């Protein structure tokens, strides 16, 4: 029969094991709760709603227009100053319109650039295809050793058992 000390030690060991087990479970649960990918996968509609609300709150609000009350004499004075300033400043030129020659050169240069890019891409594609073809189908002068068969490459060994499911 166990004495009191042994019983207490036994209970303490059992409690420690349970605490270790519970703490690892709680740690895993906390990790899942803090993992945003897990939360989005478990609650997609709620995630979209939270993202929409956050976007709405983060967009700055439009500041209202300030309305200033001025008397008639001040308004007339401002209009006079604006008219004087308008006539005293030089009239700005409208943006330059490209000539027919400039437009033609622009179109031709864009055509040549696109043609050069397309040619380069086709050459790279041709080179890649030729390398892939060479690796998939090596030249016919490779040596076939006994017990080998040409399925995908020249030197693919065939197992030497009695059951052959494929003969190509």
PDB file of C-alpha atoms in Angstrom:
ATOM      1  CA  UNK A   1       0.000   0.000   0.000  1.00  0.00           C
ATOM      2  CA  UNK A   2       1.220   3.465  -0.820  1.00  0.00           C
ATOM      3  CA  UNK A   3       1.989   5.824   1.905  1.00  0.00           C
ATOM      4  CA  UNK A   4       0.900   9.442   1.794  1.00  0.00           C
ATOM      5  CA  UNK A   5       4.178  10.711   0.326  1.00  0.00           C
ATOM      6  CA  UNK A   6       4.099   8.280  -2.601  1.00  0.00           C
ATOM      7  CA  UNK A   7       0.456   9.110  -3.313  1.00  0.00           C
ATOM      8  CA  UNK A   8       1.217  12.843  -3.324  1.00  0.00           C
ATOM      9  CA  UNK A   9       4.227  12.334  -5.619  1.00  0.00           C
ATOM     10  CA  UNK A  10       2.099  10.229  -7.961  1.00  0.00           C
ATOM     11  CA  UNK A  11      -0.600  12.911  -8.094  1.00  0.00           C
ATOM     12  CA  UNK A  12       2.019  15.620  -8.673  1.00  0.00           C
ATOM     13  CA  UNK A  13       3.553  13.714 -11.619  1.00  0.00           C
ATOM     14  CA  UNK A  14       0.110  13.206 -13.114  1.00  0.00           C
ATOM     15  CA  UNK A  15      -0.712  16.911 -12.692  1.00  0.00           C
ATOM     16  CA  UNK A  16       2.597  17.933 -14.324  1.00  0.00           C
ATOM     17  CA  UNK A  17       1.903  15.687 -17.318  1.00  0.00           C
ATOM     18  CA  UNK A  18      -1.604  17.115 -17.632  1.00  0.00           C
ATOM     19  CA  UNK A  19      -0.266  20.667 -17.382  1.00  0.00           C
ATOM     20  CA  UNK A  20       2.334  19.964 -20.069  1.00  0.00           C
ATOM     21  CA  UNK A  21      -0.335  18.488 -22.308  1.00  0.00           C
ATOM     22  CA  UNK A  22      -2.776  21.358 -21.690  1.00  0.00           C
ATOM     23  CA  UNK A  23      -0.121  24.029 -22.168  1.00  0.00           C
ATOM     24  CA  UNK A  24       0.899  22.583 -25.548  1.00  0.00           C
ATOM     25  CA  UNK A  25      -2.773  22.416 -26.580  1.00  0.00           C
ATOM     26  CA  UNK A  26      -3.316  26.021 -25.458  1.00  0.00           C
ATOM     27  CA  UNK A  27      -0.202  27.126 -27.287  1.00  0.00           C
ATOM     28  CA  UNK A  28      -1.403  25.468 -30.503  1.00  0.00           C
ATOM     29  CA  UNK A  29      -4.860  27.012 -30.058  1.00  0.00           C
ATOM     30  CA  UNK A  30      -3.363  30.465 -29.489  1.00  0.00           C
ATOM     31  CA  UNK A  31      -1.183  30.041 -32.569  1.00  0.00           C
ATOM     32  CA  UNK A  32      -4.256  29.138 -34.646  1.00  0.00           C
ATOM     33  CA  UNK A  33      -6.170  32.144 -33.321  1.00  0.00           C
ATOM     34  CA  UNK A  34      -3.319  34.497 -34.234  1.00  0.00           C
ATOM     35  CA  UNK A  35      -2.707  32.974 -37.688  1.00  0.00           C
ATOM     36  CA  UNK A  36      -4.522  35.250 -40.138  1.00  0.00           C
ATOM     37  CA  UNK A  37      -4.460  32.655 -42.943  1.00  0.00           C
ATOM     38  CA  UNK A  38      -6.222  30.126 -40.730  1.00  0.00           C
ATOM     39  CA  UNK A  39      -8.810  32.701 -39.685  1.00  0.00           C
ATOM     40  CA  UNK A  40      -9.523  33.736 -43.289  1.00  0.00           C
ATOM     41  CA  UNK A  41      -9.924  30.101 -44.319  1.00  0.00           C
ATOM     42  CA  UNK A  42     -12.307  29.416 -41.428  1.00  0.00           C
ATOM     43  CA  UNK A  43     -14.304  32.669 -41.658  1.00  0.00           C
ATOM     44  CA  UNK A  44     -14.137  34.009 -45.244  1.00  0.00           C
ATOM     45  CA  UNK A  45     -17.230  36.235 -45.143  1.00  0.00           C
ATOM     46  CA  UNK A  46     -16.295  37.764 -41.817  1.00  0.00           C
ATOM     47  CA  UNK A  47     -12.784  38.412 -43.162  1.00  0.00           C
ATOM     48  CA  UNK A  48     -14.159  40.215 -46.220  1.00  0.00           C
ATOM     49  CA  UNK A  49     -16.423  42.297 -43.984  1.00  0.00           C
ATOM     50  CA  UNK A  50     -13.540  43.251 -41.685  1.00  0.00           C
ATOM     51  CA  UNK A  51     -11.349  44.156 -44.675  1.00  0.00           C
ATOM     52  CA  UNK A  52     -14.128  46.319 -46.138  1.00  0.00           C
ATOM     53  CA  UNK A  53     -14.700  48.078 -42.804  1.00  0.00           C
ATOM     54  CA  UNK A  54     -10.961  48.681 -42.383  1.00  0.00           C
ATOM     55  CA  UNK A  55     -10.748  50.091 -45.911  1.00  0.00           C
ATOM     56  CA  UNK A  56     -13.704  52.368 -45.234  1.00  0.00           C
ATOM     57  CA  UNK A  57     -12.163  53.633 -42.001  1.00  0.00           C
ATOM     58  CA  UNK A  58      -8.697  54.126 -43.488  1.00  0.00           C
ATOM     59  CA  UNK A  59      -9.834  56.242 -46.448  1.00  0.00           C
ATOM     60  CA  UNK A  60      -9.534  59.914 -45.487  1.00  0.00           C
ATOM     61  CA  UNK A  61     -12.777  61.816 -45.315  1.00  0.00           C
ATOM     62  CA  UNK A  62     -13.436  64.682 -47.671  1.00  0.00           C
ATOM     63  CA  UNK A  63     -13.021  67.965 -45.876  1.00  0.00           C
ATOM     64  CA  UNK A  64     -16.029  70.209 -46.251  1.00  0.00           C
ATOM     65  CA  UNK A  65     -15.648  73.367 -48.305  1.00  0.00           C
ATOM     66  CA  UNK A  66     -15.073  76.513 -46.294  1.00  0.00           C
ATOM     67  CA  UNK A  67     -17.605  79.228 -46.938  1.00  0.00           C
ATOM     68  CA  UNK A  68     -16.439  82.760 -46.341  1.00  0.00           C
ATOM     69  CA  UNK A  69     -18.873  85.612 -45.955  1.00  0.00           C
ATOM     70  CA  UNK A  70     -17.579  88.873 -47.474  1.00  0.00           C
ATOM     71  CA  UNK A  71     -19.263  92.182 -47.932  1.00  0.00           C
ATOM     72  CA  UNK A  72     -19.934  93.749 -51.333  1.00  0.00           C
ATOM     73  CA  UNK A  73     -17.071  96.287 -51.171  1.00  0.00           C
ATOM     74  CA  UNK A  74     -14.483  93.566 -50.441  1.00  0.00           C
ATOM     75  CA  UNK A  75     -15.864  91.430 -53.255  1.00  0.00           C
ATOM     76  CA  UNK A  76     -15.524  94.314 -55.761  1.00  0.00           C
ATOM     77  CA  UNK A  77     -11.943  94.945 -54.623  1.00  0.00           C
ATOM     78  CA  UNK A  78     -11.024  91.271 -55.095  1.00  0.00           C
ATOM     79  CA  UNK A  79     -12.579  91.243 -58.588  1.00  0.00           C
ATOM     80  CA  UNK A  80     -10.598  94.391 -59.553  1.00  0.00           C
ATOM     81  CA  UNK A  81      -7.317  92.851 -58.336  1.00  0.00           C
ATOM     82  CA  UNK A  82      -7.988  89.631 -60.227  1.00  0.00           C
ATOM     83  CA  UNK A  83      -8.769  91.553 -63.435  1.00  0.00           C
ATOM     84  CA  UNK A  84      -5.565  93.606 -63.116  1.00  0.00           C
ATOM     85  CA  UNK A  85      -3.520  90.466 -62.433  1.00  0.00           C
ATOM     86  CA  UNK A  86      -5.108  88.629 -65.376  1.00  0.00           C
ATOM     87  CA  UNK A  87      -4.226  91.381 -67.875  1.00  0.00           C
ATOM     88  CA  UNK A  88      -0.727  91.938 -66.511  1.00  0.00           C
ATOM     89  CA  UNK A  89       0.362  88.293 -66.769  1.00  0.00           C
ATOM     90  CA  UNK A  90       1.489  86.980 -70.153  1.00  0.00           C
ATOM     91  CA  UNK A  91      -0.870  84.605 -71.877  1.00  0.00           C
ATOM     92  CA  UNK A  92       0.471  81.087 -71.664  1.00  0.00           C
ATOM     93  CA  UNK A  93       0.901  79.022 -74.816  1.00  0.00           C
ATOM     94  CA  UNK A  94      -1.252  75.968 -75.317  1.00  0.00           C
ATOM     95  CA  UNK A  95       0.672  72.674 -75.378  1.00  0.00           C
ATOM     96  CA  UNK A  96       2.487  72.055 -78.640  1.00  0.00           C
ATOM     97  CA  UNK A  97       0.730  69.748 -81.081  1.00  0.00           C
ATOM     98  CA  UNK A  98       3.128  67.289 -82.720  1.00  0.00           C
ATOM     99  CA  UNK A  99       3.699  67.715 -86.420  1.00  0.00           C
ATOM    100  CA  UNK A 100       2.857  65.050 -88.967  1.00  0.00           C
ATOM    101  CA  UNK A 101       6.557  64.188 -89.250  1.00  0.00           C
ATOM    102  CA  UNK A 102       6.921  63.712 -85.476  1.00  0.00           C
ATOM    103  CA  UNK A 103       3.833  61.503 -85.400  1.00  0.00           C
ATOM    104  CA  UNK A 104       5.172  59.364 -88.259  1.00  0.00           C
ATOM    105  CA  UNK A 105       8.556  58.942 -86.570  1.00  0.00           C
ATOM    106  CA  UNK A 106       6.881  57.963 -83.310  1.00  0.00           C
ATOM    107  CA  UNK A 107       4.693  55.339 -85.015  1.00  0.00           C
ATOM    108  CA  UNK A 108       7.621  53.929 -86.998  1.00  0.00           C
ATOM    109  CA  UNK A 109       9.882  53.705 -83.950  1.00  0.00           C
ATOM    110  CA  UNK A 110       7.180  51.926 -81.948  1.00  0.00           C
ATOM    111  CA  UNK A 111       6.631  49.484 -84.829  1.00  0.00           C
ATOM    112  CA  UNK A 112      10.371  48.768 -85.090  1.00  0.00           C
ATOM    113  CA  UNK A 113      10.689  48.298 -81.334  1.00  0.00           C
ATOM    114  CA  UNK A 114       7.756  45.863 -81.187  1.00  0.00           C
ATOM    115  CA  UNK A 115       9.091  43.968 -84.208  1.00  0.00           C
ATOM    116  CA  UNK A 116      12.514  43.628 -82.572  1.00  0.00           C
ATOM    117  CA  UNK A 117      10.952  42.389 -79.324  1.00  0.00           C
ATOM    118  CA  UNK A 118       8.769  39.850 -81.187  1.00  0.00           C
ATOM    119  CA  UNK A 119      11.791  38.612 -83.168  1.00  0.00           C
ATOM    120  CA  UNK A 120      13.830  38.212 -79.970  1.00  0.00           C
ATOM    121  CA  UNK A 121      11.021  36.330 -78.249  1.00  0.00           C
ATOM    122  CA  UNK A 122      10.591  33.994 -81.247  1.00  0.00           C
ATOM    123  CA  UNK A 123      14.347  33.281 -81.307  1.00  0.00           C
ATOM    124  CA  UNK A 124      14.389  32.514 -77.589  1.00  0.00           C
ATOM    125  CA  UNK A 125      11.320  30.277 -78.010  1.00  0.00           C
ATOM    126  CA  UNK A 126      12.991  28.459 -80.929  1.00  0.00           C
ATOM    127  CA  UNK A 127      16.138  27.951 -78.855  1.00  0.00           C
ATOM    128  CA  UNK A 128      14.191  26.605 -75.864  1.00  0.00           C
ATOM    129  CA  UNK A 129      12.201  24.231 -78.094  1.00  0.00           C
ATOM    130  CA  UNK A 130      15.356  22.932 -79.760  1.00  0.00           C
ATOM    131  CA  UNK A 131      16.977  22.286 -76.362  1.00  0.00           C
ATOM    132  CA  UNK A 132      13.861  20.470 -75.128  1.00  0.00           C
ATOM    133  CA  UNK A 133      13.684  18.407 -78.320  1.00  0.00           C
ATOM    134  CA  UNK A 134      17.360  17.486 -78.022  1.00  0.00           C
ATOM    135  CA  UNK A 135      16.926  16.339 -74.422  1.00  0.00           C
ATOM    136  CA  UNK A 136      13.737  14.374 -75.155  1.00  0.00           C
ATOM    137  CA  UNK A 137      15.006  12.700 -78.361  1.00  0.00           C
ATOM    138  CA  UNK A 138      18.766  12.204 -78.333  1.00  0.00           C
ATOM    139  CA  UNK A 139      20.540  11.373 -81.553  1.00  0.00           C
ATOM    140  CA  UNK A 140      20.131   7.877 -82.996  1.00  0.00           C
ATOM    141  CA  UNK A 141      23.836   7.049 -82.657  1.00  0.00           C
ATOM    142  CA  UNK A 142      23.588   6.347 -78.916  1.00  0.00           C
ATOM    143  CA  UNK A 143      24.365   2.792 -77.928  1.00  0.00           C
ATOM    144  CA  UNK A 144      21.546   0.564 -76.662  1.00  0.00           C
ATOM    145  CA  UNK A 145      22.961  -1.840 -74.146  1.00  0.00           C
ATOM    146  CA  UNK A 146      21.334  -5.250 -73.720  1.00  0.00           C
ATOM    147  CA  UNK A 147      18.377  -5.056 -71.395  1.00  0.00           C
ATOM    148  CA  UNK A 148      17.563  -1.456 -72.375  1.00  0.00           C
ATOM    149  CA  UNK A 149      14.628  -0.222 -74.384  1.00  0.00           C
ATOM    150  CA  UNK A 150      13.650   3.074 -75.990  1.00  0.00           C
ATOM    151  CA  UNK A 151      10.575   4.397 -74.221  1.00  0.00           C
ATOM    152  CA  UNK A 152      11.418   8.031 -73.499  1.00  0.00           C
ATOM    153  CA  UNK A 153      15.169   7.997 -73.897  1.00  0.00           C
ATOM    154  CA  UNK A 154      17.653   5.662 -75.487  1.00  0.00           C
ATOM    155  CA  UNK A 155      19.076   4.203 -72.279  1.00  0.00           C
ATOM    156  CA  UNK A 156      15.991   3.481 -70.160  1.00  0.00           C
ATOM    157  CA  UNK A 157      16.479   0.022 -68.620  1.00  0.00           C
ATOM    158  CA  UNK A 158      13.690  -2.552 -68.765  1.00  0.00           C
ATOM    159  CA  UNK A 159      13.319  -4.711 -65.674  1.00  0.00           C
ATOM    160  CA  UNK A 160      14.410  -8.272 -66.296  1.00  0.00           C
ATOM    161  CA  UNK A 161      11.335  -9.986 -64.839  1.00  0.00           C
ATOM    162  CA  UNK A 162       8.913 -12.276 -66.611  1.00  0.00           C
ATOM    163  CA  UNK A 163       5.949  -9.882 -66.536  1.00  0.00           C
ATOM    164  CA  UNK A 164       6.139  -7.093 -69.130  1.00  0.00           C
ATOM    165  CA  UNK A 165       3.132  -4.812 -69.186  1.00  0.00           C
ATOM    166  CA  UNK A 166       4.361  -2.526 -71.916  1.00  0.00           C
ATOM    167  CA  UNK A 167       6.348  -3.277 -75.046  1.00  0.00           C
ATOM    168  CA  UNK A 168       6.865  -0.234 -77.188  1.00  0.00           C
TER     169      UNK A 168
END
